[in-house]
PDB file of C-alpha atoms in Angstrom:
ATOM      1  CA  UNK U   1      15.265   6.505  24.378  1.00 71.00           C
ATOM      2  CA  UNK U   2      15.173   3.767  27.023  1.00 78.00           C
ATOM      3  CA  UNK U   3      15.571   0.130  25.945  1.00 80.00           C
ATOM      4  CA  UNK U   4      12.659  -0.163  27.808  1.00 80.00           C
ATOM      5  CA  UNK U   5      11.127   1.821  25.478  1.00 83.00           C
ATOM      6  CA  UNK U   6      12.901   0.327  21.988  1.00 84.00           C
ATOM      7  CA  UNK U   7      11.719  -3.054  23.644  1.00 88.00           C
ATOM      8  CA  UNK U   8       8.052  -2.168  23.724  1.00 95.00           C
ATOM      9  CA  UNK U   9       8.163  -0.109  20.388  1.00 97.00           C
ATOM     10  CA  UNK U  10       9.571  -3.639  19.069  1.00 97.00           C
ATOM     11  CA  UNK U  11       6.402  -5.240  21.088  1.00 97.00           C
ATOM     12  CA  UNK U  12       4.049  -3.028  19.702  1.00 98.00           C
ATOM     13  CA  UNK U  13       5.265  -2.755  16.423  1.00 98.00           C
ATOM     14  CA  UNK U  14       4.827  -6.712  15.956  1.00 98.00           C
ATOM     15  CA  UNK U  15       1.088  -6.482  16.787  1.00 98.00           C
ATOM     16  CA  UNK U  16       0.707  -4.143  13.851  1.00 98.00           C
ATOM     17  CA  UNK U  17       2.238  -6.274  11.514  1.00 98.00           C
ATOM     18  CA  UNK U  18      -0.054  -9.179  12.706  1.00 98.00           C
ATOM     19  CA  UNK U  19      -2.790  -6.380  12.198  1.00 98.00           C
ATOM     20  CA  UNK U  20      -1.528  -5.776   8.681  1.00 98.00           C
ATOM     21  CA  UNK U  21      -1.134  -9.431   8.208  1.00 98.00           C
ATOM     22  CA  UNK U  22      -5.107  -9.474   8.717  1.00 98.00           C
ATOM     23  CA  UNK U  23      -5.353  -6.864   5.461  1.00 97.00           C
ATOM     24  CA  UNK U  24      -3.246  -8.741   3.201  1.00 96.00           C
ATOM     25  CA  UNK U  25      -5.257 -12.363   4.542  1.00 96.00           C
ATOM     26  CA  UNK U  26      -8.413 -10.409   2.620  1.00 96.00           C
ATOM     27  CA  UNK U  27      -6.386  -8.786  -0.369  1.00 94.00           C
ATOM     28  CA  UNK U  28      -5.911  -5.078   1.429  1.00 96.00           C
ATOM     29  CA  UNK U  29      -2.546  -3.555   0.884  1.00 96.00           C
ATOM     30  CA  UNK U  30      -0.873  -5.093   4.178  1.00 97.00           C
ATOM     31  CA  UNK U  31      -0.732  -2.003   6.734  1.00 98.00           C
ATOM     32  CA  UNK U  32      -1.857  -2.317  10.461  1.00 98.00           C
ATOM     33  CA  UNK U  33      -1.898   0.188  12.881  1.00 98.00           C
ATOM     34  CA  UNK U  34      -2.157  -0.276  17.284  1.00 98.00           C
ATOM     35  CA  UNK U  35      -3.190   2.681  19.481  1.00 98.00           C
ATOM     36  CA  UNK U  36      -1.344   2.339  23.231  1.00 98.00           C
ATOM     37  CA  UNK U  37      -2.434   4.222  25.776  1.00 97.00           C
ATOM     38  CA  UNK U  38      -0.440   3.893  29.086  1.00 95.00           C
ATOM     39  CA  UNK U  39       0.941   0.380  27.788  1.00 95.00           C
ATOM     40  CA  UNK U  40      -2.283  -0.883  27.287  1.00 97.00           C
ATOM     41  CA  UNK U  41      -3.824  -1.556  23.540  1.00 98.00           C
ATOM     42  CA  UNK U  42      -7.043   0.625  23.086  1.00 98.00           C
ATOM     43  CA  UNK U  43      -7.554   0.670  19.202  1.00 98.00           C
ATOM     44  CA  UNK U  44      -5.997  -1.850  16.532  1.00 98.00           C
ATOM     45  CA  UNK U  45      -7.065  -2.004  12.851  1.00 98.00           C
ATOM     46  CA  UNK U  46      -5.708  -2.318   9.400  1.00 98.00           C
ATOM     47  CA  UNK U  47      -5.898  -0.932   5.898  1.00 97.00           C
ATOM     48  CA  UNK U  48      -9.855  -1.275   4.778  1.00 98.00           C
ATOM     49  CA  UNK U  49     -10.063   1.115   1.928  1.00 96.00           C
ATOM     50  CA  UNK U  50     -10.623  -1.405  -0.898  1.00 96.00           C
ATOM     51  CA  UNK U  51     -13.040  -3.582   1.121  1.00 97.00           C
ATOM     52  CA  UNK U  52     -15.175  -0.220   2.531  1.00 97.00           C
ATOM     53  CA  UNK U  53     -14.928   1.429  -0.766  1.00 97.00           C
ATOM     54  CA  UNK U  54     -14.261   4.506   1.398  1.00 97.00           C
ATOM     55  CA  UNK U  55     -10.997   7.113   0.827  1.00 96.00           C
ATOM     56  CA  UNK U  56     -10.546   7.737   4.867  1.00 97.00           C
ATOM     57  CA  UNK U  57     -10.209   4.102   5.598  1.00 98.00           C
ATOM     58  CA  UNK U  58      -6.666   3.552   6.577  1.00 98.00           C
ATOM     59  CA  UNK U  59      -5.466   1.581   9.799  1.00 98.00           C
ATOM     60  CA  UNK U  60      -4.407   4.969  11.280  1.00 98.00           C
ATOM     61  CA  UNK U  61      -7.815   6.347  10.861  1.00 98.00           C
ATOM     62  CA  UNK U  62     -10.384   3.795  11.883  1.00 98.00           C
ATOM     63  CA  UNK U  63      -7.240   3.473  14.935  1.00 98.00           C
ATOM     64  CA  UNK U  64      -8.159   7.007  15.057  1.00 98.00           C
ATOM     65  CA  UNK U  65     -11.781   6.514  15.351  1.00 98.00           C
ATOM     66  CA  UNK U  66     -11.502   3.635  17.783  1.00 98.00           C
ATOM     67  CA  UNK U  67      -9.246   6.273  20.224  1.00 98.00           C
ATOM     68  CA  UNK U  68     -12.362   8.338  19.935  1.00 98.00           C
ATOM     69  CA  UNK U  69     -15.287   6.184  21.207  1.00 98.00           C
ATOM     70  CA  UNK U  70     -12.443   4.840  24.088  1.00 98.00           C
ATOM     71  CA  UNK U  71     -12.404   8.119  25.349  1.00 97.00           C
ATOM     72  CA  UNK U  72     -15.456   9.385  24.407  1.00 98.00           C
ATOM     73  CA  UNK U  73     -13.136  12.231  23.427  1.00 98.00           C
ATOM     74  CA  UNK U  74     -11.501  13.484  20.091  1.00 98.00           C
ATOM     75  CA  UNK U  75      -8.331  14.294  22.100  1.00 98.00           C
ATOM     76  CA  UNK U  76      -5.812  11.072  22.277  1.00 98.00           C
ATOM     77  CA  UNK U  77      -2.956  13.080  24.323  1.00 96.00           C
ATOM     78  CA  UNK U  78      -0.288  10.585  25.771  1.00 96.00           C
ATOM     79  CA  UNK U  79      -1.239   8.143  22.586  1.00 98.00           C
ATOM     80  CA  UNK U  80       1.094   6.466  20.697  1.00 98.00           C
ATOM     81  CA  UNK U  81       0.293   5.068  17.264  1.00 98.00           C
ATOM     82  CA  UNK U  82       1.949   2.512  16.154  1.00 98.00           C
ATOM     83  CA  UNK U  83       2.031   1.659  12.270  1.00 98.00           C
ATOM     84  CA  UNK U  84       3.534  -0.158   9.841  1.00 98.00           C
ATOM     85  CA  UNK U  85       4.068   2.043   7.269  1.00 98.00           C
ATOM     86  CA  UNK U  86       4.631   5.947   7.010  1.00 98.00           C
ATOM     87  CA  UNK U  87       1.624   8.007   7.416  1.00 98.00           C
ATOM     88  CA  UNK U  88       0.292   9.281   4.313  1.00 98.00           C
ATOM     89  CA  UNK U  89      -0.901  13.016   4.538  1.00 98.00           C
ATOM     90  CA  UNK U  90      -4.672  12.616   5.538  1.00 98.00           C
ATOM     91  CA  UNK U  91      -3.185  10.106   8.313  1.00 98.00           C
ATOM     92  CA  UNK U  92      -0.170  12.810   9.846  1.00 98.00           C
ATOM     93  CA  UNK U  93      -3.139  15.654   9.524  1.00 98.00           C
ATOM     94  CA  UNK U  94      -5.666  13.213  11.433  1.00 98.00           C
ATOM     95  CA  UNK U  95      -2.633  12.449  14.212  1.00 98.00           C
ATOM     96  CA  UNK U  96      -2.015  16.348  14.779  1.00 98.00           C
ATOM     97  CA  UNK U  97      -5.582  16.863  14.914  1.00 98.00           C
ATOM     98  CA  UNK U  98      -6.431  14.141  17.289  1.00 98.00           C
ATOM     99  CA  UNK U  99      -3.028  15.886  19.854  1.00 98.00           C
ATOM    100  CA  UNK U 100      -1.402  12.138  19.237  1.00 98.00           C
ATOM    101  CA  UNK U 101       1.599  12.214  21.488  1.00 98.00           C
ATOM    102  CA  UNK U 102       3.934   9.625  19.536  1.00 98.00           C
ATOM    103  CA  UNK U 103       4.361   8.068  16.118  1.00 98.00           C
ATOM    104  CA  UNK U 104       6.116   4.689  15.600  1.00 98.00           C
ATOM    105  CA  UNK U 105       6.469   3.324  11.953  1.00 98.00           C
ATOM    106  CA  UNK U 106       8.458   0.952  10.271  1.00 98.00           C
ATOM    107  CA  UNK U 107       8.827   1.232   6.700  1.00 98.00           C
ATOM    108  CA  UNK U 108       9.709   4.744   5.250  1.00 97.00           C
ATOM    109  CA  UNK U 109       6.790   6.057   2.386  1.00 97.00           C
ATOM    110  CA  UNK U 110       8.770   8.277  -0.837  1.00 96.00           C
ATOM    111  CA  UNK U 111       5.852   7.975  -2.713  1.00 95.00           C
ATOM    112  CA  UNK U 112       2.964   9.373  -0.023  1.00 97.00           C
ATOM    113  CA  UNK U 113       5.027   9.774   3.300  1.00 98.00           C
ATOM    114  CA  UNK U 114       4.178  13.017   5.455  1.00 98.00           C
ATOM    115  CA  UNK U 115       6.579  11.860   8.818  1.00 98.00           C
ATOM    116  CA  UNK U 116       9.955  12.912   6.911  1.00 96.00           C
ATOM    117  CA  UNK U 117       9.756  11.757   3.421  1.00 97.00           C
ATOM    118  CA  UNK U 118       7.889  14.055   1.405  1.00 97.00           C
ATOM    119  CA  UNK U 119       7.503  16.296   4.535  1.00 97.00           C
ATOM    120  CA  UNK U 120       7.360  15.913   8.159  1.00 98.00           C
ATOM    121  CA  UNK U 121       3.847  17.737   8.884  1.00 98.00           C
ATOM    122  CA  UNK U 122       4.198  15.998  12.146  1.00 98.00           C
ATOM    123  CA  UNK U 123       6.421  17.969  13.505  1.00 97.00           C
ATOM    124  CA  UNK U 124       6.228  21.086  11.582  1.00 97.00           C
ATOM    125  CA  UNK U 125       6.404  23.853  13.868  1.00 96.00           C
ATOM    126  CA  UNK U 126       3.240  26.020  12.274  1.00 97.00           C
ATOM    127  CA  UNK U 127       0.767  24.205  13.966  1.00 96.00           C
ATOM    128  CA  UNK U 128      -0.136  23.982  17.372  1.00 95.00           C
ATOM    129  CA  UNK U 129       0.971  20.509  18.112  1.00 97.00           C
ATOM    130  CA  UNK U 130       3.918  18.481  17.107  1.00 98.00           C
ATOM    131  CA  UNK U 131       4.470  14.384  17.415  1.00 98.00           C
ATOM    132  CA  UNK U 132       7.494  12.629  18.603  1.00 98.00           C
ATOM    133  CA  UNK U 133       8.148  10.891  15.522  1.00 98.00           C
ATOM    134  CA  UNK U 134      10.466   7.323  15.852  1.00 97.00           C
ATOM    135  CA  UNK U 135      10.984   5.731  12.067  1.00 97.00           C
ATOM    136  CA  UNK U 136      12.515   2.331  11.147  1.00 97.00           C
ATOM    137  CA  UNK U 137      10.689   0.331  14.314  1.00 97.00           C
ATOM    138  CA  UNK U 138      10.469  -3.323  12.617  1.00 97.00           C
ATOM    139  CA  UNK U 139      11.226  -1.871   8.896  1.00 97.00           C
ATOM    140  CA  UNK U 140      12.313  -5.145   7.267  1.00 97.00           C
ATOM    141  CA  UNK U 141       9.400  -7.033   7.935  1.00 97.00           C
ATOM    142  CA  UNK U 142       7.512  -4.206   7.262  1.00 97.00           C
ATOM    143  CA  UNK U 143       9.031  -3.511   4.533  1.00 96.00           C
ATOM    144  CA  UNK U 144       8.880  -6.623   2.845  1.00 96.00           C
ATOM    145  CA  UNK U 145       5.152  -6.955   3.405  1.00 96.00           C
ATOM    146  CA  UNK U 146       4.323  -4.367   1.131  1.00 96.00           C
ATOM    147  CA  UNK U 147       6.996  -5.151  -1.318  1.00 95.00           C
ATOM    148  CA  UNK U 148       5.260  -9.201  -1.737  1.00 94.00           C
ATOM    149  CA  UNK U 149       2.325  -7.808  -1.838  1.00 95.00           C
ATOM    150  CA  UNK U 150       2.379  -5.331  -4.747  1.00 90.00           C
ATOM    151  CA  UNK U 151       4.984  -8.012  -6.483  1.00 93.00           C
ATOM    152  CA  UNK U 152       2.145 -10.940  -6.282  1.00 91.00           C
ATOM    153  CA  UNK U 153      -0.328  -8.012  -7.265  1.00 86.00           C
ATOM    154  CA  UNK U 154       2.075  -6.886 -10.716  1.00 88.00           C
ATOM    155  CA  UNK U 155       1.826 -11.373 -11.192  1.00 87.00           C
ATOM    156  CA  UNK U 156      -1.720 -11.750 -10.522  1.00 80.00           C
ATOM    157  CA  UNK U 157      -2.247  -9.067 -13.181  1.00 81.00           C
ATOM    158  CA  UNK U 158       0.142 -10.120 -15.626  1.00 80.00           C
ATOM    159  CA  UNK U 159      -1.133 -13.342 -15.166  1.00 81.00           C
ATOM    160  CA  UNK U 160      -4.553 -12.073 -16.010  1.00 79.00           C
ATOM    161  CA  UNK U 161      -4.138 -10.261 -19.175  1.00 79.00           C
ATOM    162  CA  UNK U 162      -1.674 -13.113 -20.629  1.00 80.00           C
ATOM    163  CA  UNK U 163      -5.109 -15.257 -20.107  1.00 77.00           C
ATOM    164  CA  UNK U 164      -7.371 -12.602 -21.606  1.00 80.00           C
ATOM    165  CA  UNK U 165      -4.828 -12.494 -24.332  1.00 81.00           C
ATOM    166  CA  UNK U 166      -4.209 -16.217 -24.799  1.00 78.00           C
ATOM    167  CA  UNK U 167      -8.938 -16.134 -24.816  1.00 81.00           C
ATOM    168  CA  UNK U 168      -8.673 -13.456 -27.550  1.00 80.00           C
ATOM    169  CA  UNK U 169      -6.585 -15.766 -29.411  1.00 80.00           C
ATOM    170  CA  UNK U 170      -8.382 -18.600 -29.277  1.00 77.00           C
ATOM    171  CA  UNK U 171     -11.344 -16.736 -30.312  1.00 79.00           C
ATOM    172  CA  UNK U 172      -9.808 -15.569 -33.389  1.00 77.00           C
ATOM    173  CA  UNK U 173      -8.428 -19.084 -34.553  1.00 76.00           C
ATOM    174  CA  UNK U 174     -12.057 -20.076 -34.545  1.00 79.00           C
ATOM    175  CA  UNK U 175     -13.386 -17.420 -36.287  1.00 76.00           C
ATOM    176  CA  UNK U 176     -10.640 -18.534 -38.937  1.00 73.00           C
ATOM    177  CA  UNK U 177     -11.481 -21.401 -39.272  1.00 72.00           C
ATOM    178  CA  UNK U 178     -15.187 -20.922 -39.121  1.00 67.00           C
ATOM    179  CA  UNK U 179     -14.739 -19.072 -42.449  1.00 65.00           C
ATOM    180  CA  UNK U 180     -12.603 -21.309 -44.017  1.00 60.00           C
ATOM    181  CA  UNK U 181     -13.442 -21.365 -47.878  1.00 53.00           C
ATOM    182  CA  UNK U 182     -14.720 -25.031 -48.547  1.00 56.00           C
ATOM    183  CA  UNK U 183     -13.803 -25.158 -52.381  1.00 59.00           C
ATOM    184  CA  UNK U 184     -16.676 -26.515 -54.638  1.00 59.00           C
ATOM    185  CA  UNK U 185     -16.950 -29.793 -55.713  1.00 63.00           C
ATOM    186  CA  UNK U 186     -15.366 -29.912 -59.729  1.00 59.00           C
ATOM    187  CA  UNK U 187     -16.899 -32.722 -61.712  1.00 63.00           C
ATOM    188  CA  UNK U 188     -14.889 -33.638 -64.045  1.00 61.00           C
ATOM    189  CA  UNK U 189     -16.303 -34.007 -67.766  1.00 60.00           C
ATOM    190  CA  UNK U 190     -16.833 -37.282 -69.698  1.00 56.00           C
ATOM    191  CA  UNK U 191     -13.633 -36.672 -72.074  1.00 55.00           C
ATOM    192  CA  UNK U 192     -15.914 -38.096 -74.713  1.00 56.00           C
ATOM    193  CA  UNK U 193     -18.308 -35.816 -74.327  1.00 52.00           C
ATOM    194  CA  UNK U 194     -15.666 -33.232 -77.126  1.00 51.00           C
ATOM    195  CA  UNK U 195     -15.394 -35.722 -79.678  1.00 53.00           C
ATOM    196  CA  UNK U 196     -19.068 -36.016 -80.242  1.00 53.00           C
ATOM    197  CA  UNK U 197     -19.413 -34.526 -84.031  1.00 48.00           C
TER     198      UNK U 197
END
């Protein structure tokens, strides 16, 4: 690899963190995603699953997508996606599909990753077409994007149910003391009253 080439990847890799930087602005797990073609920027997007509501919207498919109506083709041959995390398998199985020339990610996946961590179907030599895969591009910051995000996620949460639980609380001190026993007034007697006779 040329550091012509490590240059760019650096270049391009930094647009997809600003793109990822857009999904975290609107509470979307923080992944972006750039399609070059030819060192030019075609297709950029970021993670919109939560917002859409719909399972197939990750940066690297609406990238995907985008590649498509640029080319009014579903072939993106001398491609290269850039993203900021590890494509998940409905991402590397879109990529093969779509005859992607080159992958570039920066943070590594072990929970979902199909570039090398829980396989490579990238490059796996059954199918017709295999992707020149380059990992680590940028992993830090990428890194670190998902890792504050899913941190202030586990606070926001925790934060949440100590409120619902500090509410449930509350509402049972009232209902305490709403049913507080009020004793009953005792009069006491005239203590001449018993010596009457």
């Amino acid at each position: 690899m040329t550091g012509t080439t490590i240059k760019n990847d650096h270049y391009y890799m930094q647009l997809a963190i600003q793109e990822a930087l857009k999904a975290e602005a609107i509470g979307e797990v923080p992944i972006g995603a750039v399609l070059v073609h030819e060192g030019e920027v075609i297709a950029s997007s970021f993670n919109l699953r939560e917002t859409l509501e719909t399972t197939a919207s990750h940066a690297e498919m609406i990238v995907i997508d985008q590649g498509n109506q640029h080319f009014n083709s579903w072939r993106l041959e001398d491609c290269t996606l850039y993203v900021t995390l590890e494509p998940c398998p409905m991402c590397a199985g879109a990529i093969v599909q779509s005859r992607i020339k080159r992958v570039v990610f920066g943070a590594l996946d072990p929970k979902a990753g199909c570039a090398g961590s829980l396989m490579n179907l990238l490059q796996d030599d059954r199918f017709n077409h295999q992707v020149e895969v380059t990992s680590g591009v940028e992993e830090e910051v990428c890194g670190a994007l998902l890792q504050n995000f899913f941190k202030q996620l586990r606070e926001k949460k925790k934060r949440e149910k100590q409120a619902r639980q500090s509410e449930k609380q509350a509402e049972l001190e009232n209902k305490m003391t709403d049913r507080q026993v009020i004793p009953f007034p005792v009069t006491k007697q005239d203590d001449h009253s018993s010596d009457q006779s």
